[in-house]
Coordinates of C-alpha atoms in Angstrom, one line a residue:
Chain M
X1231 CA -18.2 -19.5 -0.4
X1232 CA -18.2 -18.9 3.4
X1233 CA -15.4 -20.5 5.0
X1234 CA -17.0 -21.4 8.4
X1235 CA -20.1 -20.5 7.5
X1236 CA -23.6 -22.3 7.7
X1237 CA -25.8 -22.9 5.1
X1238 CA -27.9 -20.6 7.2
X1239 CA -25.9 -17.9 7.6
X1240 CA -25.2 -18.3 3.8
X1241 CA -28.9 -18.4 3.0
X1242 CA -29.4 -15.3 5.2
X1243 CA -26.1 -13.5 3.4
X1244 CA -27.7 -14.2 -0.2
X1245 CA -30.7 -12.5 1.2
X1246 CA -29.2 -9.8 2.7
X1247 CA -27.6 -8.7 -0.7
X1248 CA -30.2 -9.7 -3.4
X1249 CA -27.6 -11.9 -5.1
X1250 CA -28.8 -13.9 -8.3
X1251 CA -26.6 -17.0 -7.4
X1252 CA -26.1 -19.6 -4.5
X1253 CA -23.9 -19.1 -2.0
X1254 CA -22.0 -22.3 -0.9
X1255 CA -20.9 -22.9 2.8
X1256 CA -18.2 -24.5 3.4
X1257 CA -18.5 -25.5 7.3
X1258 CA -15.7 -27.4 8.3
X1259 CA -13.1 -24.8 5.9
X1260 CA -12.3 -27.9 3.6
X1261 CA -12.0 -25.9 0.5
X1262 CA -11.1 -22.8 1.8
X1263 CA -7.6 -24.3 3.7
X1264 CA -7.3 -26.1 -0.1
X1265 CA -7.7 -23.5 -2.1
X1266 CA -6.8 -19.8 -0.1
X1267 CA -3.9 -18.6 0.9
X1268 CA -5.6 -18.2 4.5
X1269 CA -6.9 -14.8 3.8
X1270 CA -10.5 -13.3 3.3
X1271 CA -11.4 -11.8 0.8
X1272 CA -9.9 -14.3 -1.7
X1273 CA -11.0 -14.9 -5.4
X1274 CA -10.4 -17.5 -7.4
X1275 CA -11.4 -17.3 -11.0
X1276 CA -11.9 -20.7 -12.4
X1277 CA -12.0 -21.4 -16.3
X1278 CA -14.3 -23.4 -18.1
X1279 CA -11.6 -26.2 -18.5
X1280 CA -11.5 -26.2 -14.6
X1281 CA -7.8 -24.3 -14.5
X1282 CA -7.5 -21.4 -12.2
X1283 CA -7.5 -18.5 -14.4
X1284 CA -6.5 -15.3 -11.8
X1285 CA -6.2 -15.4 -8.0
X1286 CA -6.6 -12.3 -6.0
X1287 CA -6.0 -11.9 -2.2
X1288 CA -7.2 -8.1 -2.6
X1289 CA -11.2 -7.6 -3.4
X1290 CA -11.7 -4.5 -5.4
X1291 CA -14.6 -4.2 -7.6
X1292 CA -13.4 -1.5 -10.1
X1293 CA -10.2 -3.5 -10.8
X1294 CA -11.9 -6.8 -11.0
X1295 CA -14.6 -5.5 -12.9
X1296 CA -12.0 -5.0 -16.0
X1297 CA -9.9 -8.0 -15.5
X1298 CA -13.2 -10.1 -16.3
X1299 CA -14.1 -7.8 -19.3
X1300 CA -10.7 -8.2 -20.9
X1301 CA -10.9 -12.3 -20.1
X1302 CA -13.6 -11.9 -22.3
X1303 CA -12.6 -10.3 -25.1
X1304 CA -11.8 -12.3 -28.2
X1305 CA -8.1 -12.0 -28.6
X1306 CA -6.3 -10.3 -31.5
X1307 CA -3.5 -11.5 -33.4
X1308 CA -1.1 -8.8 -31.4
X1309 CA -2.3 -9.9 -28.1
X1310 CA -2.2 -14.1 -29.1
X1311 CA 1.5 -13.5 -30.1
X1312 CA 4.0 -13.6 -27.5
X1313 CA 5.5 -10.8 -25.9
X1314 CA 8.1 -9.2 -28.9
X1315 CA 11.7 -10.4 -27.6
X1316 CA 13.2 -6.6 -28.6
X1317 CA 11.3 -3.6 -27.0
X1318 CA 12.4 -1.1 -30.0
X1319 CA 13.8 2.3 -28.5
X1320 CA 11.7 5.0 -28.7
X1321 CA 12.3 7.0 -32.1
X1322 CA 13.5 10.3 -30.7
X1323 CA 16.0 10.9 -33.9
X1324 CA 13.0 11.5 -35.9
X1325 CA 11.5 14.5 -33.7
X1326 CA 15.0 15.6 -33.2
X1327 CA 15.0 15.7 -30.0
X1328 CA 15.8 14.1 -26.8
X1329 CA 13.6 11.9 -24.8
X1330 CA 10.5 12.9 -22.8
X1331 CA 11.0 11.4 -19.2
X1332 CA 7.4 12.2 -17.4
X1333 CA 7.3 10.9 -13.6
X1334 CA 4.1 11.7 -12.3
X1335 CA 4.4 12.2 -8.5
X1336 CA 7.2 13.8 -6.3
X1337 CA 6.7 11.5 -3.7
X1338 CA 10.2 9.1 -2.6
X1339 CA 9.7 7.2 -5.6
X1340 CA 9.6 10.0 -8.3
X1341 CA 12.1 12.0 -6.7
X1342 CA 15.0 9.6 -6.8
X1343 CA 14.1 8.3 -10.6
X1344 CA 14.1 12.1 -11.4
X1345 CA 17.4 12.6 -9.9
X1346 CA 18.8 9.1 -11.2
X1347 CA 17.6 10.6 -14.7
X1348 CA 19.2 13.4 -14.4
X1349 CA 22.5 12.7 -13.4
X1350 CA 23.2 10.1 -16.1
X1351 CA 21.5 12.0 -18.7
X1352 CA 22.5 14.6 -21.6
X1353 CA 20.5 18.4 -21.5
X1354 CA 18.9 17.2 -24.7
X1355 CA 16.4 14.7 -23.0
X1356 CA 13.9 16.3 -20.5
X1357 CA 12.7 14.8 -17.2
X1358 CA 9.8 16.0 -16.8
X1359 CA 8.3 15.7 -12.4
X1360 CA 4.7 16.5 -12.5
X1361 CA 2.6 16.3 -8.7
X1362 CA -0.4 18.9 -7.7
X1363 CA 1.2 19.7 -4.8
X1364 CA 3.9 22.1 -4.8
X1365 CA 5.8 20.7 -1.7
X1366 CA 8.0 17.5 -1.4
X1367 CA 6.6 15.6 2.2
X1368 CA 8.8 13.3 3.9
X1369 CA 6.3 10.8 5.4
X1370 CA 8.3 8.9 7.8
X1371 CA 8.0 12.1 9.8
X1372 CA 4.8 12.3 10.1
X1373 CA 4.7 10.8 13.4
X1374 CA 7.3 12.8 14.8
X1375 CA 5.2 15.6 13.9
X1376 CA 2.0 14.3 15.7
X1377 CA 3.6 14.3 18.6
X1378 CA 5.5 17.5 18.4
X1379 CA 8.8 16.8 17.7
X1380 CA 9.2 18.5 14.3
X1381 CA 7.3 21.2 12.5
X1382 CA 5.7 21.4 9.6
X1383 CA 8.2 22.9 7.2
X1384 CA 10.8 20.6 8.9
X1385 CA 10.0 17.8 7.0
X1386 CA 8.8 19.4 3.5
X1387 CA 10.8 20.7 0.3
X1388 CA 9.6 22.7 -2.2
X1389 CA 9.6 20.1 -5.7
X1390 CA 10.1 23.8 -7.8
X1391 CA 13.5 23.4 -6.6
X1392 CA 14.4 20.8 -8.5
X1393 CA 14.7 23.4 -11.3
X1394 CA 18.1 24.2 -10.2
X1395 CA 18.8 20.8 -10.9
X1396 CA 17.5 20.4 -14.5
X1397 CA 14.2 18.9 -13.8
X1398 CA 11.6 20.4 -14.7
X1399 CA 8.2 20.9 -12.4
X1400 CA 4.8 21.0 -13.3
X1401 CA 2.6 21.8 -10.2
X1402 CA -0.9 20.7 -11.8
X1403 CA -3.3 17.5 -10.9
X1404 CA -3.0 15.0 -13.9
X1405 CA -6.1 14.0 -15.0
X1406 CA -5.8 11.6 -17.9
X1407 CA -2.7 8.9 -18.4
X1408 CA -3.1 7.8 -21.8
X1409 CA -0.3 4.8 -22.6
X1410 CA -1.5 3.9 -26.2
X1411 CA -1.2 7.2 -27.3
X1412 CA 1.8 8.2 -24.9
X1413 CA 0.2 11.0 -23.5
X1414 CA -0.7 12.6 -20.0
X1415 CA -3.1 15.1 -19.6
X1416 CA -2.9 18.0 -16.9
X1417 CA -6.0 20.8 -16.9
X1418 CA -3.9 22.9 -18.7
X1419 CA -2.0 20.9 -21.0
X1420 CA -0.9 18.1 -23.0
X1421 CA 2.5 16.2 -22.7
X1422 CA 4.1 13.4 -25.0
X1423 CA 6.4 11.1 -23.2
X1424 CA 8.6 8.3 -24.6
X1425 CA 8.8 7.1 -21.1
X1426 CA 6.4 7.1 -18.1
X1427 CA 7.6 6.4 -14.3
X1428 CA 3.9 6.4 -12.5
X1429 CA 4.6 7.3 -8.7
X1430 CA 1.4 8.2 -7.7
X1431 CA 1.6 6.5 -4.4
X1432 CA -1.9 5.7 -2.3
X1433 CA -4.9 8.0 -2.3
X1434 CA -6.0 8.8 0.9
X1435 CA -10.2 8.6 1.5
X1436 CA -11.4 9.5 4.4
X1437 CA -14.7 10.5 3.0
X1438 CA -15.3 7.0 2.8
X1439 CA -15.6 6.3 6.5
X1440 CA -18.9 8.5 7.6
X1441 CA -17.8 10.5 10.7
X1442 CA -14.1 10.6 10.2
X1443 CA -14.0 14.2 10.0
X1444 CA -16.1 14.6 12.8
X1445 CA -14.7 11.9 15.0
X1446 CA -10.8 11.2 13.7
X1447 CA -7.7 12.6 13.5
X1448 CA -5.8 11.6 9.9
X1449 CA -2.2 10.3 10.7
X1450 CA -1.4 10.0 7.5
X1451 CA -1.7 13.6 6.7
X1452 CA 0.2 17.2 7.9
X1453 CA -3.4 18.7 8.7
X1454 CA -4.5 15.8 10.9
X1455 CA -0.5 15.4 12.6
X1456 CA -0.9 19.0 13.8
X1457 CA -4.5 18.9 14.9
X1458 CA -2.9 15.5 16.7
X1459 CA -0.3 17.4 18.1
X1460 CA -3.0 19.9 19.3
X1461 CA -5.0 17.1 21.2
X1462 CA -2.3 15.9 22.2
X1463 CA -1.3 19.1 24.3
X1464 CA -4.5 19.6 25.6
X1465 CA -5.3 15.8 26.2
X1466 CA -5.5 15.3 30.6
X1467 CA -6.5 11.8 30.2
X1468 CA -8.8 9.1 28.5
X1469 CA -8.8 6.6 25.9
X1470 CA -6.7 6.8 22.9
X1471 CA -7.3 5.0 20.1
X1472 CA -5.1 4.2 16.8
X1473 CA -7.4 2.4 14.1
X1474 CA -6.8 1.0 11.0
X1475 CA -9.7 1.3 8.8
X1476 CA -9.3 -0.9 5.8
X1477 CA -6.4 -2.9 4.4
X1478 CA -4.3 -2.1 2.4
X1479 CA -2.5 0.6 4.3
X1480 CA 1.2 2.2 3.8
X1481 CA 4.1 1.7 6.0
X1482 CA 3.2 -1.3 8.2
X1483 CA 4.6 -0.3 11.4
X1484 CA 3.1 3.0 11.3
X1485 CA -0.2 2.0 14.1
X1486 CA 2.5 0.7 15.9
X1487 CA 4.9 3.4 15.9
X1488 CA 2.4 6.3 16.4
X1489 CA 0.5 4.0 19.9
X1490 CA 4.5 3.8 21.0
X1491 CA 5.2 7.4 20.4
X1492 CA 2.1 8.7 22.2
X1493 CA 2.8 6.6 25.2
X1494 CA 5.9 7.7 25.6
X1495 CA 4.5 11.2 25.1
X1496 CA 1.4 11.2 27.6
X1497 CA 4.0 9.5 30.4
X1498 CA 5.9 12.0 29.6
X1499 CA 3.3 14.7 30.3
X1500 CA 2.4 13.1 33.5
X1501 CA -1.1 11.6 32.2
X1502 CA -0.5 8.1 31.5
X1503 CA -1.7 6.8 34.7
X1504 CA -5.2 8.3 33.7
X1505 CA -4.8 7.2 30.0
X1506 CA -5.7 4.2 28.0
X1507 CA -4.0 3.6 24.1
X1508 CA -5.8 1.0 22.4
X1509 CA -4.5 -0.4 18.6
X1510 CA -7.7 -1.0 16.4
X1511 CA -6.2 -3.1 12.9
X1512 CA -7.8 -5.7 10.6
X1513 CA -4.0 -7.6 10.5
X1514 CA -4.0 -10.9 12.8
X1515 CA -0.7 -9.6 13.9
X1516 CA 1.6 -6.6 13.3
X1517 CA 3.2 -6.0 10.5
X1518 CA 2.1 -9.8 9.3
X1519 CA 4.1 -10.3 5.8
X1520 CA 7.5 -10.1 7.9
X1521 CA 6.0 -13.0 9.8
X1522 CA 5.1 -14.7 13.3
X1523 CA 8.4 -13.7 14.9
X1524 CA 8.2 -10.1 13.9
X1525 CA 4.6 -10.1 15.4
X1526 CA 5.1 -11.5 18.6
X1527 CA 8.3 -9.3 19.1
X1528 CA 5.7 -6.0 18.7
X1529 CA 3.6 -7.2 20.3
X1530 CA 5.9 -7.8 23.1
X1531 CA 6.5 -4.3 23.4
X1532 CA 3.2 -3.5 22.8
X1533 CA 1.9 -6.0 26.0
X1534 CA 5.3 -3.9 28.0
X1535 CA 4.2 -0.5 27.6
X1536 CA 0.4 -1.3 28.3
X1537 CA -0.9 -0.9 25.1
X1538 CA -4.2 -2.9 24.3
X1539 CA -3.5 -4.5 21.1
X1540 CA -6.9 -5.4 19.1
X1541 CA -5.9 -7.8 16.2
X1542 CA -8.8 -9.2 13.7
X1543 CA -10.8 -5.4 14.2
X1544 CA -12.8 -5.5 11.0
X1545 CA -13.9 -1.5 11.3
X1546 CA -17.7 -1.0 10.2
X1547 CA -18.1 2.6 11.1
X1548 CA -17.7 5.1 13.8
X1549 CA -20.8 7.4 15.6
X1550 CA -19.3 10.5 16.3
X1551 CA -22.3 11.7 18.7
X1552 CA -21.4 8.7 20.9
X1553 CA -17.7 8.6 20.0
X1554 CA -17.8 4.7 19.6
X1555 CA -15.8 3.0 17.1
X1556 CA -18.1 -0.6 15.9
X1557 CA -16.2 -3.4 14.3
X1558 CA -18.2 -6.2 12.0
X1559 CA -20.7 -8.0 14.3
X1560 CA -18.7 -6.4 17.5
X1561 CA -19.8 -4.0 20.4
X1562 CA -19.0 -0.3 20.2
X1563 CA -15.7 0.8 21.8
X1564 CA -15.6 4.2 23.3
X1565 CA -12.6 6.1 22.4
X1566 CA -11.8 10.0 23.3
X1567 CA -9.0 10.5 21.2
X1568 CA -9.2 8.6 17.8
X1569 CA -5.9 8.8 15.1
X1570 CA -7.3 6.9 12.3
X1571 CA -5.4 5.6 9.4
X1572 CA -8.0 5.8 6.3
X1573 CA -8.9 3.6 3.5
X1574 CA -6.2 3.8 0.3
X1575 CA -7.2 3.8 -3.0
X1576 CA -5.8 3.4 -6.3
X1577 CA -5.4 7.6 -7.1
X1578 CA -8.4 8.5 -9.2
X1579 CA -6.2 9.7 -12.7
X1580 CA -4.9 6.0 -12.5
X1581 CA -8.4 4.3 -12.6
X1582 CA -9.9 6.3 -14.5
X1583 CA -7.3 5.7 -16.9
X1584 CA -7.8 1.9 -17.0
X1585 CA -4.3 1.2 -15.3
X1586 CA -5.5 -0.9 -12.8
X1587 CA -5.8 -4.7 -12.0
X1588 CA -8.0 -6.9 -10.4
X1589 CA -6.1 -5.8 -7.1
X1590 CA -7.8 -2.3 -7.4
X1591 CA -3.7 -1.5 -8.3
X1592 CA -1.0 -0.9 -10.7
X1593 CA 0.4 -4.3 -11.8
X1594 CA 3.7 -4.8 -12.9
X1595 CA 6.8 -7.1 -13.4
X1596 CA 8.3 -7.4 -9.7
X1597 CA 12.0 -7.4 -11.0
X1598 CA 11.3 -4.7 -13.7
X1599 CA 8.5 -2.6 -12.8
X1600 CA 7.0 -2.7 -15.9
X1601 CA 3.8 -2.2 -16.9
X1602 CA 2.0 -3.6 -19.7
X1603 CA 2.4 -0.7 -21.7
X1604 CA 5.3 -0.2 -23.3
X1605 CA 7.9 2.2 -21.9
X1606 CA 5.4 3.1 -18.9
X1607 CA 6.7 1.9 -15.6
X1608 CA 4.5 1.6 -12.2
X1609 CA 6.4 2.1 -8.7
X1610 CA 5.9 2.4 -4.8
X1611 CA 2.3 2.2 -3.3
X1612 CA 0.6 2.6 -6.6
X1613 CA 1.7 -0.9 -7.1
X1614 CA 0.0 -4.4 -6.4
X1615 CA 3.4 -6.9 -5.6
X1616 CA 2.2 -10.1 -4.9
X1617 CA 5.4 -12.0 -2.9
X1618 CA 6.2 -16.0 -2.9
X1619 CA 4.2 -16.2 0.4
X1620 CA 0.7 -15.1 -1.5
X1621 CA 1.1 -11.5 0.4
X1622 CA 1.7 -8.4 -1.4
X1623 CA 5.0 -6.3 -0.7
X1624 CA 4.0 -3.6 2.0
X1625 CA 3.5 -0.2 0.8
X1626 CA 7.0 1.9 2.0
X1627 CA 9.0 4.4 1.1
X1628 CA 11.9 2.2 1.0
X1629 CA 10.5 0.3 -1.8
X1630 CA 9.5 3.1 -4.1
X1631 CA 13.3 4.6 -3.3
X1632 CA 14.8 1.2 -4.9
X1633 CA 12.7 0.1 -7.4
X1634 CA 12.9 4.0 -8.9
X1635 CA 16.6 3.5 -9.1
X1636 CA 15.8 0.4 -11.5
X1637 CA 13.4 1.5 -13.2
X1638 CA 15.6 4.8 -14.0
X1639 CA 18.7 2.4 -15.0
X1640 CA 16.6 0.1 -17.2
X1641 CA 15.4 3.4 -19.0
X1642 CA 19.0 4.7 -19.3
X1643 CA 20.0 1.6 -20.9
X1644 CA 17.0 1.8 -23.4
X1645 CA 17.7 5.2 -24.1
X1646 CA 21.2 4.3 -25.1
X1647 CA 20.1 0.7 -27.0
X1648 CA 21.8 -1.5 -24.2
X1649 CA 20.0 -4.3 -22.9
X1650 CA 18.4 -3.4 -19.5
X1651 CA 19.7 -5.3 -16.8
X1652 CA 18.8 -3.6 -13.6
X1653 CA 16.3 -5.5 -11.6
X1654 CA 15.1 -4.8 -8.1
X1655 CA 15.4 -7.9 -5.9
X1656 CA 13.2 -7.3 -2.8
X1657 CA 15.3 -5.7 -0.4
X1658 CA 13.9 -3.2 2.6
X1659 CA 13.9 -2.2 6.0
X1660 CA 11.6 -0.3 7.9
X1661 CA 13.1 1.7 11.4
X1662 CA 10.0 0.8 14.3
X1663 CA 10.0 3.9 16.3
X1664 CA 9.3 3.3 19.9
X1665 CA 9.4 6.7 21.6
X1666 CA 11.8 7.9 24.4
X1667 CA 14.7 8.3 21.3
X1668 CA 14.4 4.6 20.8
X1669 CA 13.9 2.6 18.0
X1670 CA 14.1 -1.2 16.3
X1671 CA 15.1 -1.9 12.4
X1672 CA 13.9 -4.7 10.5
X1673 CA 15.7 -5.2 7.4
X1674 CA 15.5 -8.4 4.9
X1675 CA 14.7 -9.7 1.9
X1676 CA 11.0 -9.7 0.8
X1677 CA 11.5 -11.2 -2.3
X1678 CA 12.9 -14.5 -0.3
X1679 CA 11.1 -17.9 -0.5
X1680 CA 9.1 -19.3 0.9
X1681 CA 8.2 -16.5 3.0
X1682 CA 10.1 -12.7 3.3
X1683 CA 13.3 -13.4 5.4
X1684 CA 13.0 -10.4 7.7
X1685 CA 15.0 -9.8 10.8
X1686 CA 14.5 -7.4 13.6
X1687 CA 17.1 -5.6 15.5
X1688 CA 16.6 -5.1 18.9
X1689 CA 15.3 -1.7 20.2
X1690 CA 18.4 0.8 21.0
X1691 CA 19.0 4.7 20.7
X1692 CA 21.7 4.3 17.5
X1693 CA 18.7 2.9 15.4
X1694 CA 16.6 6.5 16.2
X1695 CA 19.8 8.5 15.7
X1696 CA 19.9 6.3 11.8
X1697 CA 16.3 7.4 11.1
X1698 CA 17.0 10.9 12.1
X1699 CA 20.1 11.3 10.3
X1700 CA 18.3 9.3 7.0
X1701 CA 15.6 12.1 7.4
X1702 CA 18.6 14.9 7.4
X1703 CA 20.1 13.4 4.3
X1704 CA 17.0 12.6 2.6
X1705 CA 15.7 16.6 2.9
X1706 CA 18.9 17.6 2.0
X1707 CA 20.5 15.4 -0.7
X1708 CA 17.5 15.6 -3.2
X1709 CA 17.2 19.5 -2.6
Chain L
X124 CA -8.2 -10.5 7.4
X125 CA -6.3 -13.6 7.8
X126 CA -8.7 -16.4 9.0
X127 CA -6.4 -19.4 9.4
X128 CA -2.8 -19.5 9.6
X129 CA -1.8 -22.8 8.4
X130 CA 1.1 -21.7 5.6
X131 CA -1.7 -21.8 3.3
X132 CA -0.2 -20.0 0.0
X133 CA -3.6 -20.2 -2.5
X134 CA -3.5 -22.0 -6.1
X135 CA -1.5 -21.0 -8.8
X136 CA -2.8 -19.9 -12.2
X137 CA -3.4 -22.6 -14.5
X138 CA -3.4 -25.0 -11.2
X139 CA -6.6 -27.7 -12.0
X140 CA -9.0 -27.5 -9.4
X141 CA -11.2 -30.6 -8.6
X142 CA -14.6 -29.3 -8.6
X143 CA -15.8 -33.0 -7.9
X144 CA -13.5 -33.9 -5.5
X145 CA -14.0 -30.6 -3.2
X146 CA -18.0 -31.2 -3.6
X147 CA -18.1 -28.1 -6.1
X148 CA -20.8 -27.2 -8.5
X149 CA -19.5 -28.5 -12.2
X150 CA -18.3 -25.2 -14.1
X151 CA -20.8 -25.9 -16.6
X152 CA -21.7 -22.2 -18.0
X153 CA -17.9 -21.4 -19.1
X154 CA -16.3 -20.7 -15.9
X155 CA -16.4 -20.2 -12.1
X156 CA -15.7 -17.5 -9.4
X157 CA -15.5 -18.6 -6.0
X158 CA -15.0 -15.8 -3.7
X159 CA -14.0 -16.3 0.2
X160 CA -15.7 -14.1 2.4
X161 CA -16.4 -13.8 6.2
X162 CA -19.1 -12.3 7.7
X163 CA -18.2 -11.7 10.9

């Protein structure tokens, strides 16, 4: 259905893609304002007796693909019975042994579950931390880094040194999750786990977008912060661009943050009278599941430090010879200096492994972090939330830090054969850097009704001295 | 990409939806999926 679509353009859609079936306009939005929650893509699965079956504000083929084939399937006894009141506790008395903790991913989330773990638990049970690379990153200085105010092995820890602490660390790729059989799978080996803590966070794919390693710098990564930096030095004046190149897309304020920080930096450097920083992002505001009052105070800042703000930028592609970026049905827009945030994915091991839902993401309880598997447990960005308001929680570290400390709690209390109470209830903030050793925090409750109950504290230096001081105890509690 | 703001929240699961009233096609062949999408 096109939601302000003709029956022409419609017509001309079905044509354009060789579909099989019609494709119904809906001119005047009728259904779509009944039926969506506002949002495009959005899929509704209707059964035969008319009832909505699954609803989906995300569009991703793979995922969507194998919630259809398992509608389909005839059920089984086990799967028409409801879920068993008792999960039993995994019988490690009969091996002998303790339990077998596996997080995969040293990221924020697996980190604090594998120190949680560890504190609480006896030498007999192993904790397992498993993540092809070899070095902790703290992402939330990424920026800082782009714009030269930390270096590289500022902001990293090496995960072997965990070690010391009575994890242990395997630095290999996983390439196979298998929950029935309560197995994952590196090159090299095979290992059993009673429980499963998947922190895989986002995979980034730039070799999705043709050009973006000829045309964009990759914010979301070391390598592309220090070739930013570089630019950055050498940059005497033009147009800047920040684009976001597909939704979903980890730490909301990040676009925001990095146009703020480079301002401040190319003032700083006595170019911003010959500059131009422009915000490319598919989001009709900023950071739009903290809602219309968080927007306009962004983009308040945003309109104060002469920053072109492009909302509703659907990006198509980029031409590197002419160094245009093109959004859907839009002109080219020139831009000398591109930062591009690039599409996320589900990581490979994870939908390869059939763990994905119709979102193209891990699906679990919201309070729990369950997964449908028994004992295996899904949290941070590899996760699909979907809030009270019909958006999903935003991919941040702050999230995968709390929910690991349930998930590692309710696992405790299975280990022991107490009932789990530990639920994660929503909460988050998120520091807005805005250059010149300023910054905002918004802090709240996404888990509120009907809509996340998010406040924002006005700019000052003592909220950049917090997130400074957070990233000083962050790289040194956990090492 | 968010095409109308009107604290639209979508349909729950198991929520009935009136094919006739909304001018739909009958869901006559077991089901139906209705995809939103924007061109432009």
């Amino acid at each position: 259905m096109g939601p302000f679509e003709t029956s022409e353009s419609c017509q001309e859609w079905k044509e354009e893609y060789e579909l099989p079936f019609d494709v119904i306009p809906d001119e005047d939005g009728t259904i779509f304002k009944k039926l969506s929650n506002g949002w495009v893509p959005y899929t509704l699965l209707v059964g035969s007796d008319g009832k909505v079956v699954l609803w989906e504000s995300e569009f991703e083929e793979e995922g969507f693909a194998a919630v259809v084939e398992k509608l389909f399937q005839e059920p089984t006894d086990a799967q028409a019975e409801p879920e068993a009141a008792v999960r039993a506790v995994p019988q490690r008395a009969g091996r002998g042994l303790g339990a077998n903790i596996v997080i995969l991913g040293g990221g924020a989330g697996g980190l604090v579950a594998a120190h949680h773990l560890r504190r609480k638990l006896s030498g007999r049970d192993r904790i397992i931390l498993i993540d092809r690379s070899p070095n902790h990153l703290f992402q939330s200085s990424l920026l800082w880094h782009a714009v030269g105010q930390r270096r590289a092995d500022q902001i990293q820890r090496p995960l072997s040194d965990l070690t010391r602490k009575g994890v242990e660390f395997i630095n290999e790729e996983v390439v196979e999750i298998d929950a029935a059989s309560r197995q994952v799978r590196t090159k090299s080996q095979a290992i059993d786990f009673d429980f499963l803590i998947v922190s895989l966070g986002a995979q980034l794919r730039p070799d999705e977008v043709e050009g973006f390693d000829e045309m964009a710098l990759n914010l979301y990564d070391l390598e592309g912060t220090a070739k930013i930096n570089a630019a950055l030095d050498s940059f005497s004046g033009g147009t800047v661009g920040v684009l976001v190149t597909d939704m979903p897309f980890k730490c909301p304020a990040a676009p925001y943050e990095a146009a703020l920080l480079v301002e401040s930096f190319l003032r700083k450097k006595g170019v911003r009278d010959r500059s131009e920083i422009h915000i490319y992002t598919p989001e009709h505001q900023p950071m739009p599941v903290t809602g219309t009052a968080m927007g306009e105070a962004i983009t308040k800042v945003l309109h104060k430090r002469n920053i072109q703000y492009h909302p509703l930028f659907t990006f198509e592609k980029m031409d590197p010879s002419e160094r245009t970026i093109i959004k859907s049905g839009g002109e080219p827009q020139k831009v000398d200096l591109l930062l591009a945030i690039p599409p996320h994915r589900a990581p490979e091991v994870v939908r390869s492994s059939g763990l994905i839902g119709s979102s193209g993401w891990m699906h679990t309880d919201p309070h729990t972090m369950a997964t449908e598997h028994e004992g295996v447990y899904a949290i941070g960005d590899v996760n699909s939330i979907r809030l009270a308001n019909g958006k999903n929680l935003p991919m941040a570290g702050v999230f995968a830090h709390y929910e690991a400390g349930v998930v590692a709690e309710r696992i405790l209390a299975e280990i022991e054969g107490k009932p789990a109470t530990a639920t994660f209830n929503g909460k988050g903030y998120c520091w807005l850097e805005l250059g010149d050793g300023k910054a905002g925090i918004a802090s709240g409750n996404f888990y509120a009704e009907p809509e996340p109950a998010v406040r924002l504290y006005p700019p000052m230096h003592p909220w950049h001295w917090g997130k400074v001081l957070f990233e000083k105890w962050w790289l040194r509690h956990w090492f | 990409m968010k095409v109308i703001d009107e604290g639209n929240k979508g349909v729950a699961e198991g929520t009935l939806v009136p094919l006739d009233e909304l001018g739909l096609p009958p869901s006559t062949t077991g089901g139906l999926l209705i995809v939103f999408w924007k061109g432009q």
